[in-house]
Amino acid sequence: RSWTLTVAQTDKGSRAKPATITTRWIFSGTGYYNYEQGYAPTFPGEDTFAGQVIHPQHWPEDLDYRGKRVVIVGSGATAVTLMPAMAPDTEHITMLQRTPSYIIPVPREDPLAKTAMRVLGEDRGFQVNRKRSILQQKAIYEFCQRFPQAARKALRKINAMQLPKDFDVETHFNPPYDPWDQRLCVVPDGDMYKEISKGQASIVTGKIKTFDATGIELEDGSHLDADIIITATGLNLQLFGGMELTVNGTAVDVPSTIVYRGAMLSGVPNFLTAIGYTNSSWTLKVDLVCEHLCRLLAYMDQHGYTAVVPVADDPNLGRRPMLDFPAGYIMRAIDEFPQQGTSGPWTIEMDYWADHARLRAGSVDDAALRFSAVDRAAVGSGAAR
């Protein structure tokens, strides 16, 4: 049993003929974003704006914003990163947000990590600091989830300490949801706060009424003058880099599949995808998934197996969204994604130590897996495009 991949060789230009690759396994390390097109809603009057409208996913290399008035539409990680990076070279830069995000400053260089490596040596110091960072992130996340009001007050106080005394923290740093119900944005060394304090940057919270020739008019009647508008409005989700999967001549109905151990799909043999955490470092989960795949391949070699497929045959297994995370970019595409179960290996954990127990320390041989030894010439192949 094998996969046949039809691959467009984009590095050889548009005239290149599609290549065919045959393989026993597919590892989809594509993430879940569409890297060709970001989310770009149409704003009223956008075609009347006399300046440039730019989506960060298609950033022009020759963009000159020196001495220009810039408005960034959005309040996520892209916006809070762009604003302080661009501010010193602009006449003024404004982050226009419809809804605030939770934002917190972090040191660009971790002083505890430096101390650990100096005292314990580079290798041991790195390992100690890595575990500390994992535990610290877990503690912050769980505190926010268990004590949302206390976390909200703490974050608001931290923001107020970084900003001018007359800054309206209540309006611009007060999201309507609880901390870590959506991603918490970080600003290295508090650079965003510094540019706001200098007067070089500002935050405006409001809804767009229309674009016009000179900028953006808000529903409250105020106007933001702009030479450049950056629409940091988010990303579109896309699984497997847009691949279409076919098993035994039948297209895989991805939304009907259930994710096994956060990596494989029910009914799809010899296929694994890497989906990271939404509440911590993406690579923490991916490291464990890759290690688990190596263990799985070694087990199959040891026992002479050539194929494995997860089978969700429990009639009492409940289902819920694969990404149980109410961010806008998730909700726009969640119906196109696989689902997760409510128990056993069919749940998707957002906890490193829980995944460590089942992906690194747990047994590879699981009741939900069906192993088989299929001759190389056997019929029954899959296809991906």
XYZ file of N, CA, C and O in Angstrom, residues 136-250:
460
model
N 6.134 27.504 33.245
C 5.698 28.893 33.417
C 4.523 29.208 32.505
O 3.532 29.824 32.924
N 4.621 28.789 31.241
C 3.528 29.030 30.303
C 2.259 28.296 30.743
O 1.154 28.845 30.691
N 2.428 27.070 31.201
C 1.279 26.287 31.668
C 0.627 26.961 32.873
O -0.603 27.040 32.970
N 1.453 27.464 33.790
C 0.932 28.114 34.996
C 0.150 29.380 34.643
O -0.932 29.638 35.190
N 0.683 30.172 33.705
C -0.001 31.404 33.297
C -1.335 31.072 32.639
O -2.364 31.685 32.931
N -1.319 30.085 31.748
C -2.547 29.697 31.050
C -3.609 29.201 32.038
O -4.770 29.618 31.976
N -3.204 28.323 32.940
C -4.176 27.759 33.881
C -4.693 28.822 34.857
O -5.867 28.810 35.226
N -3.826 29.751 35.256
C -4.270 30.840 36.126
C -5.339 31.677 35.418
O -6.376 32.018 36.004
N -5.080 32.000 34.141
C -6.037 32.805 33.385
C -7.368 32.087 33.223
O -8.435 32.710 33.283
N -7.330 30.773 33.016
C -8.549 30.013 32.799
C -9.331 29.801 34.108
O -10.560 29.820 34.112
N -8.627 29.583 35.198
C -9.290 29.302 36.475
C -9.736 30.562 37.200
O -10.756 30.573 37.878
N -8.954 31.635 37.042
C -9.258 32.877 37.762
C -9.284 34.038 36.759
O -8.419 34.932 36.803
N -10.248 34.038 35.850
C -10.242 35.032 34.776
C -10.336 36.476 35.254
O -9.705 37.363 34.673
N -11.109 36.736 36.302
C -11.231 38.116 36.770
C -9.933 38.625 37.372
O -9.521 39.765 37.133
N -9.275 37.764 38.153
C -7.985 38.150 38.733
C -6.948 38.353 37.635
O -6.132 39.294 37.679
N -6.959 37.475 36.631
C -6.016 37.597 35.524
C -6.280 38.871 34.728
O -5.345 39.577 34.318
N -7.554 39.174 34.511
C -7.909 40.390 33.779
C -7.386 41.637 34.502
O -6.804 42.538 33.890
N -7.574 41.673 35.823
C -7.099 42.823 36.599
C -5.574 42.932 36.561
O -5.012 44.024 36.452
N -4.910 41.783 36.664
C -3.446 41.786 36.649
C -2.910 42.290 35.313
O -1.979 43.112 35.263
N -3.480 41.816 34.212
C -3.024 42.243 32.894
C -3.296 43.727 32.672
O -2.462 44.451 32.110
N -4.450 44.182 33.136
C -4.772 45.598 32.972
C -3.799 46.467 33.778
O -3.364 47.537 33.320
N -3.447 46.006 34.963
C -2.499 46.756 35.787
C -1.125 46.802 35.136
O -0.452 47.841 35.144
N -0.689 45.681 34.573
C 0.605 45.640 33.888
C 0.615 46.612 32.719
O 1.582 47.354 32.510
N -0.471 46.632 31.950
C -0.548 47.570 30.827
C -0.526 49.018 31.308
O 0.154 49.871 30.718
N -1.278 49.310 32.356
C -1.341 50.680 32.875
C 0.027 51.165 33.349
O 0.374 52.347 33.179
N 0.821 50.270 33.935
C 2.152 50.634 34.422
C 3.097 50.995 33.280
O 4.052 51.747 33.468
N 2.825 50.440 32.083
C 3.707 50.671 30.944
C 3.330 51.905 30.123
O 4.117 52.364 29.296
N 2.134 52.442 30.358
C 1.596 53.498 29.513
C 1.498 54.827 30.252
O 1.564 54.869 31.485
N 1.326 55.928 29.517
C 1.159 57.227 30.178
C -0.030 57.211 31.137
O -0.998 56.471 30.939
N 0.028 58.046 32.169
C -0.994 58.031 33.212
C -2.395 58.349 32.686
O -3.387 57.881 33.232
N -2.474 59.169 31.644
C -3.784 59.551 31.131
C -4.279 58.633 30.013
O -5.294 58.907 29.376
N -3.574 57.533 29.768
C -3.968 56.630 28.691
C -5.228 55.863 29.087
O -5.352 55.383 30.214
N -6.155 55.701 28.141
C -7.438 55.050 28.413
C -7.285 53.524 28.310
O -7.682 52.909 27.311
N -6.720 52.939 29.344
C -6.504 51.491 29.372
C -7.827 50.736 29.332
O -7.952 49.687 28.692
N -8.832 51.276 29.989
C -10.135 50.614 30.071
C -10.749 50.390 28.685
O -11.379 49.358 28.436
N -10.530 51.332 27.785
C -11.097 51.214 26.441
C -10.236 50.359 25.521
O -10.749 49.493 24.799
N -8.930 50.590 25.544
C -8.047 50.008 24.529
C -7.385 48.685 24.932
O -6.794 48.015 24.090
N -7.456 48.302 26.202
C -6.836 47.059 26.667
C -7.820 46.245 27.516
O -7.433 45.647 28.500
N -9.063 46.249 27.104
C -10.101 45.565 27.879
C -10.965 44.707 26.959
O -12.097 45.069 26.623
N -10.475 43.543 26.546
C -11.245 42.680 25.639
C -12.545 42.201 26.277
O -12.642 42.098 27.504
N -13.554 41.881 25.470
C -14.831 41.411 26.005
C -14.806 39.942 26.441
O -15.771 39.459 27.025
N -13.724 39.240 26.145
C -13.600 37.826 26.519
C -12.562 37.679 27.631
O -11.811 38.622 27.940
N -12.501 36.518 28.239
C -11.566 36.282 29.338
C -10.157 35.998 28.816
O -9.985 35.545 27.675
N -9.134 36.262 29.643
C -7.750 35.994 29.234
C -7.545 34.549 28.801
O -7.995 33.616 29.464
N -6.875 34.398 27.695
C -6.526 33.114 27.079
C -7.729 32.355 26.523
O -7.604 31.191 26.154
N -8.906 33.018 26.417
C -9.964 32.437 25.594
C -9.573 32.589 24.130
O -10.039 31.858 23.264
N -8.745 33.592 23.870
C -8.048 33.734 22.604
C -6.575 33.981 22.921
O -6.192 34.154 24.069
N -5.747 33.974 21.888
C -4.309 34.102 22.109
C -3.962 35.396 22.836
O -4.564 36.441 22.595
N -2.985 35.316 23.689
C -2.464 36.483 24.404
C -1.224 36.964 23.656
O -0.284 36.195 23.443
N -1.231 38.227 23.227
C -0.117 38.784 22.458
C 0.986 39.282 23.393
O 0.699 39.831 24.464
N 2.228 39.089 22.970
C 3.348 39.588 23.755
C 4.081 40.668 22.966
O 4.114 40.647 21.730
N 4.650 41.638 23.686
C 5.465 42.684 23.064
C 6.851 42.627 23.696
O 7.006 42.841 24.901
N 7.881 42.305 22.914
C 9.243 42.194 23.443
C 9.740 43.516 24.022
O 9.661 44.565 23.373
N 10.210 43.447 25.251
C 10.750 44.632 25.946
C 9.758 45.785 25.999
O 10.149 46.950 26.143
N 8.467 45.492 25.857
C 7.459 46.552 25.925
C 7.606 47.601 24.851
O 7.231 48.771 25.063
N 8.125 47.211 23.660
C 8.416 48.209 22.629
C 7.181 48.966 22.164
O 7.247 50.168 21.870
N 6.025 48.321 22.136
C 4.809 49.004 21.709
C 4.431 50.117 22.680
O 4.067 51.229 22.275
N 4.533 49.826 23.970
C 4.213 50.838 24.979
C 5.146 52.049 24.865
O 4.729 53.192 25.049
N 6.414 51.787 24.565
C 7.398 52.864 24.472
C 7.057 53.823 23.339
O 7.176 55.048 23.486
N 6.646 53.267 22.184
C 6.312 54.135 21.053
C 5.042 54.932 21.333
O 4.929 56.084 20.916
N 4.094 54.338 22.046
C 2.889 55.075 22.430
C 3.257 56.210 23.383
O 2.763 57.345 23.253
N 4.124 55.923 24.334
C 4.533 56.938 25.319
C 5.280 58.088 24.657
O 5.180 59.242 25.094
N 6.008 57.824 23.588
C 6.729 58.875 22.865
C 5.796 59.738 22.040
O 6.182 60.811 21.572
N 4.567 59.257 21.827
C 3.633 59.988 20.976
C 3.767 59.640 19.512
O 3.096 60.231 18.658
N 4.632 58.672 19.203
C 4.868 58.275 17.822
C 3.797 57.298 17.306
O 3.612 57.148 16.116
N 3.112 56.663 18.250
C 2.103 55.669 17.890
C 0.881 55.841 18.782
O 0.978 56.379 19.893
N -0.255 55.371 18.297
C -1.475 55.472 19.090
C -2.385 54.288 18.771
O -2.215 53.594 17.768
N -3.337 54.065 19.678
C -4.343 53.025 19.486
C -5.713 53.681 19.457
O -6.023 54.536 20.296
N -6.528 53.292 18.499
C -7.897 53.758 18.400
C -8.792 52.522 18.382
O -8.539 51.573 17.636
N -9.826 52.536 19.214
C -10.789 51.439 19.249
C -12.108 51.930 18.679
O -12.704 52.883 19.199
N -12.546 51.311 17.600
C -13.787 51.739 16.958
C -14.081 50.906 15.728
O -13.280 50.068 15.311
N -15.238 51.143 15.137
C -15.664 50.400 13.954
C -15.552 51.282 12.716
O -15.853 52.472 12.752
N -15.128 50.659 11.632
C -14.952 51.379 10.377
C -16.314 51.634 9.723
O -17.117 50.706 9.557
N -16.542 52.878 9.347
C -17.736 53.208 8.554
C -17.415 53.103 7.076
O -18.129 52.448 6.321
N -16.303 53.750 6.681
C -15.910 53.711 5.279
C -14.476 54.191 5.103
O -13.951 54.946 5.930
N -13.831 53.712 4.072
C -12.587 54.324 3.603
C -12.984 55.507 2.737
O -14.050 55.509 2.108
N -12.108 56.514 2.700
C -12.298 57.598 1.742
C -10.941 57.941 1.148
O -9.955 57.232 1.380
N -10.867 58.991 0.407
C -9.627 59.308 -0.309
C -8.444 59.542 0.613
O -7.298 59.251 0.260
N -8.703 60.043 1.811
C -7.597 60.437 2.686
C -7.419 59.557 3.917
O -6.577 59.841 4.761
N -8.216 58.495 4.033
C -8.043 57.652 5.211
C -9.283 56.838 5.541
O -9.952 56.309 4.653
N -9.617 56.814 6.835
C -10.724 55.978 7.308
C -11.656 56.803 8.182
O -11.216 57.463 9.128
N -12.955 56.736 7.861
C -13.963 57.359 8.709
C -14.561 56.282 9.603
O -14.940 55.208 9.134
N -14.652 56.572 10.906
C -15.207 55.622 11.858
C -16.683 55.903 12.103
O -17.185 56.998 11.799
N -17.367 54.927 12.683
C -18.799 55.072 12.922
C -19.118 56.178 13.910
O -20.228 56.730 13.893
N -18.163 56.532 14.784
C -18.413 57.613 15.737
C -18.193 58.993 15.129
O -18.292 60.011 15.827
N -17.864 59.031 13.828
C -17.684 60.305 13.138
C -16.249 60.791 13.065
O -15.953 61.737 12.328
N -15.339 60.181 13.817
C -13.937 60.595 13.767
C -13.279 60.077 12.495
O -13.783 59.182 11.827
N -12.114 60.659 12.174
C -11.427 60.329 10.929
C -9.943 60.083 11.202
O -9.313 60.815 11.966
N -9.411 59.038 10.593
C -7.984 58.734 10.703
C -7.330 59.021 9.362
O -7.601 58.336 8.365
N -6.490 60.048 9.319
C -5.775 60.381 8.087
C -4.686 59.334 7.843
O -3.996 58.904 8.774
N -4.521 58.943 6.584
C -3.542 57.903 6.278
C -3.012 58.051 4.861
O -3.731 58.450 3.937
N -1.730 57.735 4.725
C -1.110 57.575 3.409
C -1.023 56.095 3.044
O -1.050 55.735 1.867
N -0.900 55.247 4.074
C -0.819 53.798 3.898
C -1.753 53.146 4.909
O -1.740 53.505 6.090
N -2.555 52.201 4.439
C -3.399 51.412 5.333
C -2.969 49.958 5.234
O -2.911 49.388 4.142
N -2.637 49.380 6.386
C -2.213 47.983 6.439
C -3.346 47.170 7.055
O -3.731 47.399 8.202
N -3.878 46.231 6.305
C -5.002 45.432 6.786
C -4.479 44.146 7.433
O -4.402 43.092 6.785
N -4.121 44.253 8.707
C -3.662 43.083 9.470
C -4.886 42.356 10.012
O -5.094 42.230 11.226
N -5.713 41.892 9.079
C -7.039 41.372 9.413
C -7.078 39.867 9.592
O -8.153 39.289 9.772
N -5.923 39.234 9.524
C -5.889 37.815 9.852
C -5.524 36.913 8.691
O -5.153 37.363 7.601
N -5.653 35.638 8.949
C -5.230 34.609 8.024
C -6.400 33.699 7.664
O -7.381 33.610 8.398
N -6.264 33.031 6.552
C -7.211 31.989 6.186
C -6.602 30.637 6.537
O -5.403 30.418 6.361
N -7.432 29.734 7.023
C -6.951 28.406 7.369
C -7.049 27.472 6.168
O -7.950 27.585 5.343
N -6.098 26.551 6.117
C -6.080 25.562 5.044
C -5.271 24.367 5.514
O -4.123 24.506 5.917
N -5.865 23.193 5.454
C -5.170 21.988 5.894
C -4.323 21.386 4.778
O -4.674 21.469 3.595
N -3.229 20.768 5.170
C -2.384 19.968 4.289
C -1.861 20.738 3.082
O -1.592 20.166 2.023
N -1.727 22.052 3.225
C -1.223 22.847 2.117
C -2.132 22.848 0.908
O -1.708 23.159 -0.210
N -3.404 22.469 1.106
C -4.349 22.425 -0.006
C -4.401 21.080 -0.715
O -5.104 20.942 -1.728
N -3.696 20.078 -0.209
C -3.728 18.755 -0.833
C -5.130 18.161 -0.801
O -5.863 18.342 0.161
N -5.468 17.434 -1.837
C -6.694 16.655 -1.889
C -6.321 15.186 -1.701
O -5.501 14.649 -2.442
N -6.906 14.540 -0.706
C -6.553 13.167 -0.376
C -7.590 12.197 -0.924
O -8.799 12.429 -0.802
N -7.099 11.112 -1.504
C -7.963 10.060 -2.012
C -7.439 8.721 -1.526
O -6.234 8.445 -1.645
N -8.292 7.898 -0.960
C -7.914 6.571 -0.487
C -8.761 5.529 -1.217
O -9.993 5.578 -1.172
N -8.082 4.601 -1.893
C -8.768 3.557 -2.662
C -9.796 4.134 -3.635
O -10.892 3.616 -3.807
N -9.422 5.247 -4.252
C -10.269 5.860 -5.261
C -11.375 6.740 -4.728
O -12.118 7.333 -5.509
N -11.489 6.851 -3.404
C -12.542 7.668 -2.804
C -11.937 8.885 -2.107
O -11.007 8.741 -1.307
